[in-house]
Amino acid sequence: DIQMTQSPSSLSASVGDTVSISCRASQTISNSLNWYQQKPGKAPRLLIYSASTLQSGVPSRFSGSGSGTDFTLTISSLQPEDFATYSCQQSYSNPVTFGQGTKVEIK
Amino acid sequence: EVRLLESGGGLVQPGGSLRLSCATSGFTLSSYAMSWVRQAPGKGLEWVSVITASGGRTYYGASVKGRLTISRDNSKNMVYLQMNSLRPEDTAVYSCAKHKGYGGNIDAFDIWGLGTMVTVSS
């Protein structure tokens, strides 16, 4: 199975900050990397697919980059509604696997 | 509006069984593969199983293979997860998730349900 490792596991930031979350795959996955946002009591929301393509309806302050084994989710000008947990997922091979999540908290 | 609504969770003893259901609406179910994904309390997301759009192929995670069975009824817009020989480590919120692309069994998940809680405990 492909292991997905996110860092950091949590971070504190202020409204207006730019934050970056890293996701590393244990083997190359081309650009088959997706990012999700999850809030307590709500369903996960797809933000980015194929490493860098913004899902319809997602604000442009979210962006994704990377290929191969190293990927980054960047949130520019953090908004109050962005405080949540973010998870990466590889869709390169079965079984699809997720990172352990990164919790973005208010500083 | 595209929606997924899970039901069927609850408290079950180790070794017991449950059948989860996922009611879909707002899209043509027969065009998409569907997965079940679970999240144990305080843990990350774990993919459980996928069924292709036609239902002809299924795949399972190693931790559930041989105990869980995914199925679908496209005519009723429903996806199911039969859970047998349940273990305490199966305790989690189980969510169904729609695959983003047409037909593919490995994909991003663009629509998720809220999930249904399964607790395995004596």
Coordinates of C-alpha atoms in Angstrom, one line a residue:
Chain A
D1 CA 0.0 0.0 0.0
I2 CA 1.1 3.6 -0.6
Q3 CA 1.6 5.5 2.6
M4 CA 0.7 9.1 2.7
T5 CA 2.4 11.3 5.3
Q6 CA 1.2 14.8 6.1
S7 CA 3.1 17.6 7.9
P8 CA 2.6 19.3 10.2
S9 CA -0.1 17.4 12.1
S10 CA -1.5 20.7 13.3
L11 CA -0.7 24.4 13.0
S12 CA -1.9 27.6 14.4
A13 CA -2.5 30.6 12.2
S14 CA -4.3 34.0 12.1
V15 CA -6.9 35.3 9.7
G16 CA -5.1 36.7 6.7
D17 CA -2.1 34.4 7.0
T18 CA -0.8 32.1 4.2
V19 CA -0.4 28.5 5.3
S20 CA 1.1 25.5 3.6
I21 CA 0.5 21.8 4.3
S22 CA 2.8 19.1 2.9
C23 CA 1.8 15.6 1.8
R24 CA 4.4 13.0 0.9
A25 CA 3.8 9.6 -0.8
S26 CA 5.9 6.5 -0.1
Q27 CA 6.2 6.0 -3.8
T28 CA 5.6 8.0 -6.9
I29 CA 1.9 8.7 -7.6
S30 CA 2.3 11.0 -10.6
N31 CA -0.3 13.8 -10.0
S32 CA -3.0 11.5 -8.5
L33 CA -3.3 13.5 -5.3
N34 CA -6.5 15.0 -3.9
W35 CA -7.1 17.4 -1.0
Y36 CA -10.1 17.5 1.3
Q37 CA -11.4 19.8 4.0
Q38 CA -13.3 18.4 7.0
K39 CA -15.2 20.3 9.7
P40 CA -16.7 18.7 12.8
G41 CA -20.1 17.2 12.0
K42 CA -19.8 17.9 8.3
A43 CA -19.0 15.7 5.3
P44 CA -15.5 16.0 3.8
R45 CA -15.3 18.5 1.0
L46 CA -13.1 18.0 -2.1
L47 CA -10.9 21.0 -2.6
I48 CA -8.3 20.0 -5.1
Y49 CA -8.0 17.0 -7.4
S50 CA -5.2 15.9 -9.7
A51 CA -2.7 17.7 -7.5
S52 CA -3.5 21.2 -8.7
T53 CA -7.0 21.4 -10.2
L54 CA -9.5 23.4 -8.1
Q55 CA -12.8 21.7 -7.6
S56 CA -15.9 23.7 -8.8
G57 CA -17.1 26.2 -6.2
V58 CA -13.9 26.2 -4.1
P59 CA -12.4 29.7 -3.5
S60 CA -9.3 30.5 -5.4
R61 CA -7.3 31.1 -2.2
F62 CA -6.9 27.4 -2.2
S63 CA -4.1 26.0 -4.4
G64 CA -2.3 22.7 -4.8
S65 CA 1.1 21.9 -6.3
G66 CA 3.5 19.0 -6.7
S67 CA 3.9 15.7 -8.5
G68 CA 5.7 12.4 -8.0
T69 CA 6.0 12.1 -4.2
D70 CA 5.8 15.6 -2.8
F71 CA 2.7 17.8 -2.7
T72 CA 1.6 21.0 -1.1
L73 CA -1.8 22.6 -0.3
T74 CA -1.5 26.3 0.2
I75 CA -4.3 28.5 1.6
S76 CA -3.7 32.2 0.9
S77 CA -5.3 34.9 3.1
L78 CA -6.8 32.4 5.6
Q79 CA -10.5 33.1 6.3
P80 CA -12.4 32.2 9.5
E81 CA -14.3 29.5 7.7
D82 CA -11.0 27.8 6.7
F83 CA -10.2 26.6 10.2
A84 CA -10.6 22.9 9.7
T85 CA -8.8 19.6 9.2
Y86 CA -7.2 19.0 5.8
S87 CA -6.4 15.5 4.4
C88 CA -4.6 14.4 1.3
Q89 CA -5.5 11.2 -0.6
Q90 CA -3.8 9.3 -3.4
S91 CA -5.9 7.9 -6.2
Y92 CA -3.0 6.3 -8.1
S93 CA -3.6 2.7 -7.0
N94 CA -5.8 0.5 -4.9
P95 CA -6.2 0.7 -2.0
V96 CA -6.6 4.5 -2.1
T97 CA -5.0 5.9 1.0
F98 CA -5.3 9.1 3.0
G99 CA -2.9 11.2 5.0
Q100 CA -3.5 11.4 8.8
G101 CA -4.8 14.9 8.5
T102 CA -3.6 18.4 9.4
K103 CA -5.7 20.5 11.8
V104 CA -5.6 24.2 11.1
E105 CA -6.4 26.1 14.3
I106 CA -6.9 29.8 15.2
K107 CA -3.9 31.4 16.8
Chain B
E1 CA -28.8 18.8 -5.6
V2 CA -26.5 15.8 -5.3
R3 CA -27.0 14.1 -2.0
L4 CA -25.9 10.9 -0.2
L5 CA -27.6 9.8 3.0
E6 CA -26.3 6.9 5.0
S7 CA -28.3 4.8 7.5
G8 CA -28.2 1.5 9.4
G9 CA -25.5 2.2 11.9
G10 CA -25.7 1.4 15.6
L11 CA -24.3 -0.6 18.5
V12 CA -23.5 -4.2 17.8
Q13 CA -21.6 -6.9 19.8
P14 CA -18.3 -8.3 18.5
G15 CA -19.0 -11.0 15.9
G16 CA -22.3 -9.4 15.0
S17 CA -23.6 -8.0 11.7
L18 CA -25.0 -4.8 10.3
R19 CA -26.2 -3.6 6.9
L20 CA -25.5 0.0 6.0
S21 CA -27.4 1.8 3.3
C22 CA -26.6 4.8 1.2
A23 CA -29.5 6.6 -0.5
T24 CA -28.4 8.7 -3.5
S25 CA -30.1 11.5 -5.3
G26 CA -29.4 14.2 -7.8
F27 CA -27.2 12.3 -10.2
T28 CA -27.2 9.2 -12.3
L29 CA -25.9 6.5 -10.0
S30 CA -25.3 4.0 -12.7
S31 CA -22.6 6.2 -14.2
Y32 CA -20.3 6.3 -11.2
A33 CA -18.3 4.0 -9.0
M34 CA -19.1 4.4 -5.3
S35 CA -16.9 3.8 -2.2
W36 CA -17.3 3.5 1.5
V37 CA -14.9 5.4 3.7
R38 CA -14.7 5.2 7.5
Q39 CA -13.2 7.3 10.2
A40 CA -12.6 5.9 13.7
P41 CA -12.9 8.3 16.6
G42 CA -9.9 10.7 16.6
K43 CA -8.3 9.0 13.6
G44 CA -7.9 9.8 9.9
L45 CA -9.9 8.7 6.9
E46 CA -9.7 5.0 5.8
W47 CA -11.0 3.7 2.5
V48 CA -13.0 0.5 3.0
S49 CA -14.5 -0.6 -0.3
V50 CA -15.4 0.4 -3.9
I51 CA -17.9 -0.9 -6.3
T52 CA -17.7 -0.1 -10.0
A53 CA -20.6 1.7 -11.8
S54 CA -22.2 -1.4 -13.1
G55 CA -21.5 -3.4 -9.9
G56 CA -19.4 -5.9 -11.8
R57 CA -16.3 -5.4 -9.7
T58 CA -15.6 -4.8 -6.1
Y59 CA -12.5 -4.1 -4.1
Y60 CA -11.8 -4.1 -0.4
G61 CA -9.2 -2.8 2.1
A62 CA -7.1 -5.5 3.7
S63 CA -8.6 -4.9 7.2
V64 CA -12.1 -5.7 6.0
K65 CA -11.7 -8.2 3.2
G66 CA -13.8 -11.3 3.7
R67 CA -16.0 -9.7 6.3
L68 CA -17.6 -6.7 4.5
T69 CA -19.5 -6.9 1.2
I70 CA -20.4 -3.8 -0.9
S71 CA -23.3 -3.9 -3.3
R72 CA -25.6 -1.5 -5.2
D73 CA -29.0 -1.3 -6.8
N74 CA -28.9 1.3 -9.5
S75 CA -32.6 1.0 -10.1
K76 CA -33.3 2.1 -6.5
N77 CA -30.4 4.6 -6.3
M78 CA -28.9 2.7 -3.4
V79 CA -25.5 1.5 -2.3
Y80 CA -25.1 -1.0 0.6
L81 CA -22.4 -2.3 2.9
Q82 CA -23.0 -5.7 4.6
M83 CA -20.8 -6.0 7.6
N84 CA -20.3 -9.4 9.2
S85 CA -17.9 -10.7 11.9
L86 CA -17.6 -7.2 13.3
R87 CA -14.7 -6.3 15.6
P88 CA -14.1 -3.5 18.1
E89 CA -11.6 -2.0 15.6
D90 CA -14.4 -1.5 13.1
T91 CA -15.9 1.2 15.3
A92 CA -16.1 4.3 13.1
V93 CA -18.3 6.6 11.2
Y94 CA -19.0 5.0 7.8
S95 CA -19.6 7.4 4.9
C96 CA -20.4 6.7 1.3
A97 CA -18.6 8.7 -1.3
K98 CA -19.3 9.3 -5.0
H99 CA -16.3 9.0 -7.4
K100 CA -15.7 12.2 -9.3
G101 CA -15.1 10.7 -12.8
Y102 CA -17.2 8.5 -14.9
G103 CA -16.8 4.8 -14.3
G104 CA -13.3 4.8 -12.7
N105 CA -12.8 2.7 -9.6
I106 CA -9.8 4.8 -8.4
D107 CA -10.6 8.5 -8.1
A108 CA -11.2 11.5 -6.0
F109 CA -14.4 11.6 -4.1
D110 CA -16.5 14.7 -4.9
I111 CA -19.6 14.1 -2.8
W112 CA -19.7 12.5 0.6
G113 CA -22.5 11.7 3.0
L114 CA -22.5 12.7 6.6
G115 CA -22.0 9.1 7.6
T116 CA -23.5 6.7 10.1
M117 CA -21.9 5.6 13.3
V118 CA -21.0 1.9 13.9
T119 CA -20.0 1.0 17.4
V120 CA -18.8 -2.6 18.1
S121 CA -18.7 -3.3 21.8
S122 CA -19.9 -5.8 24.3

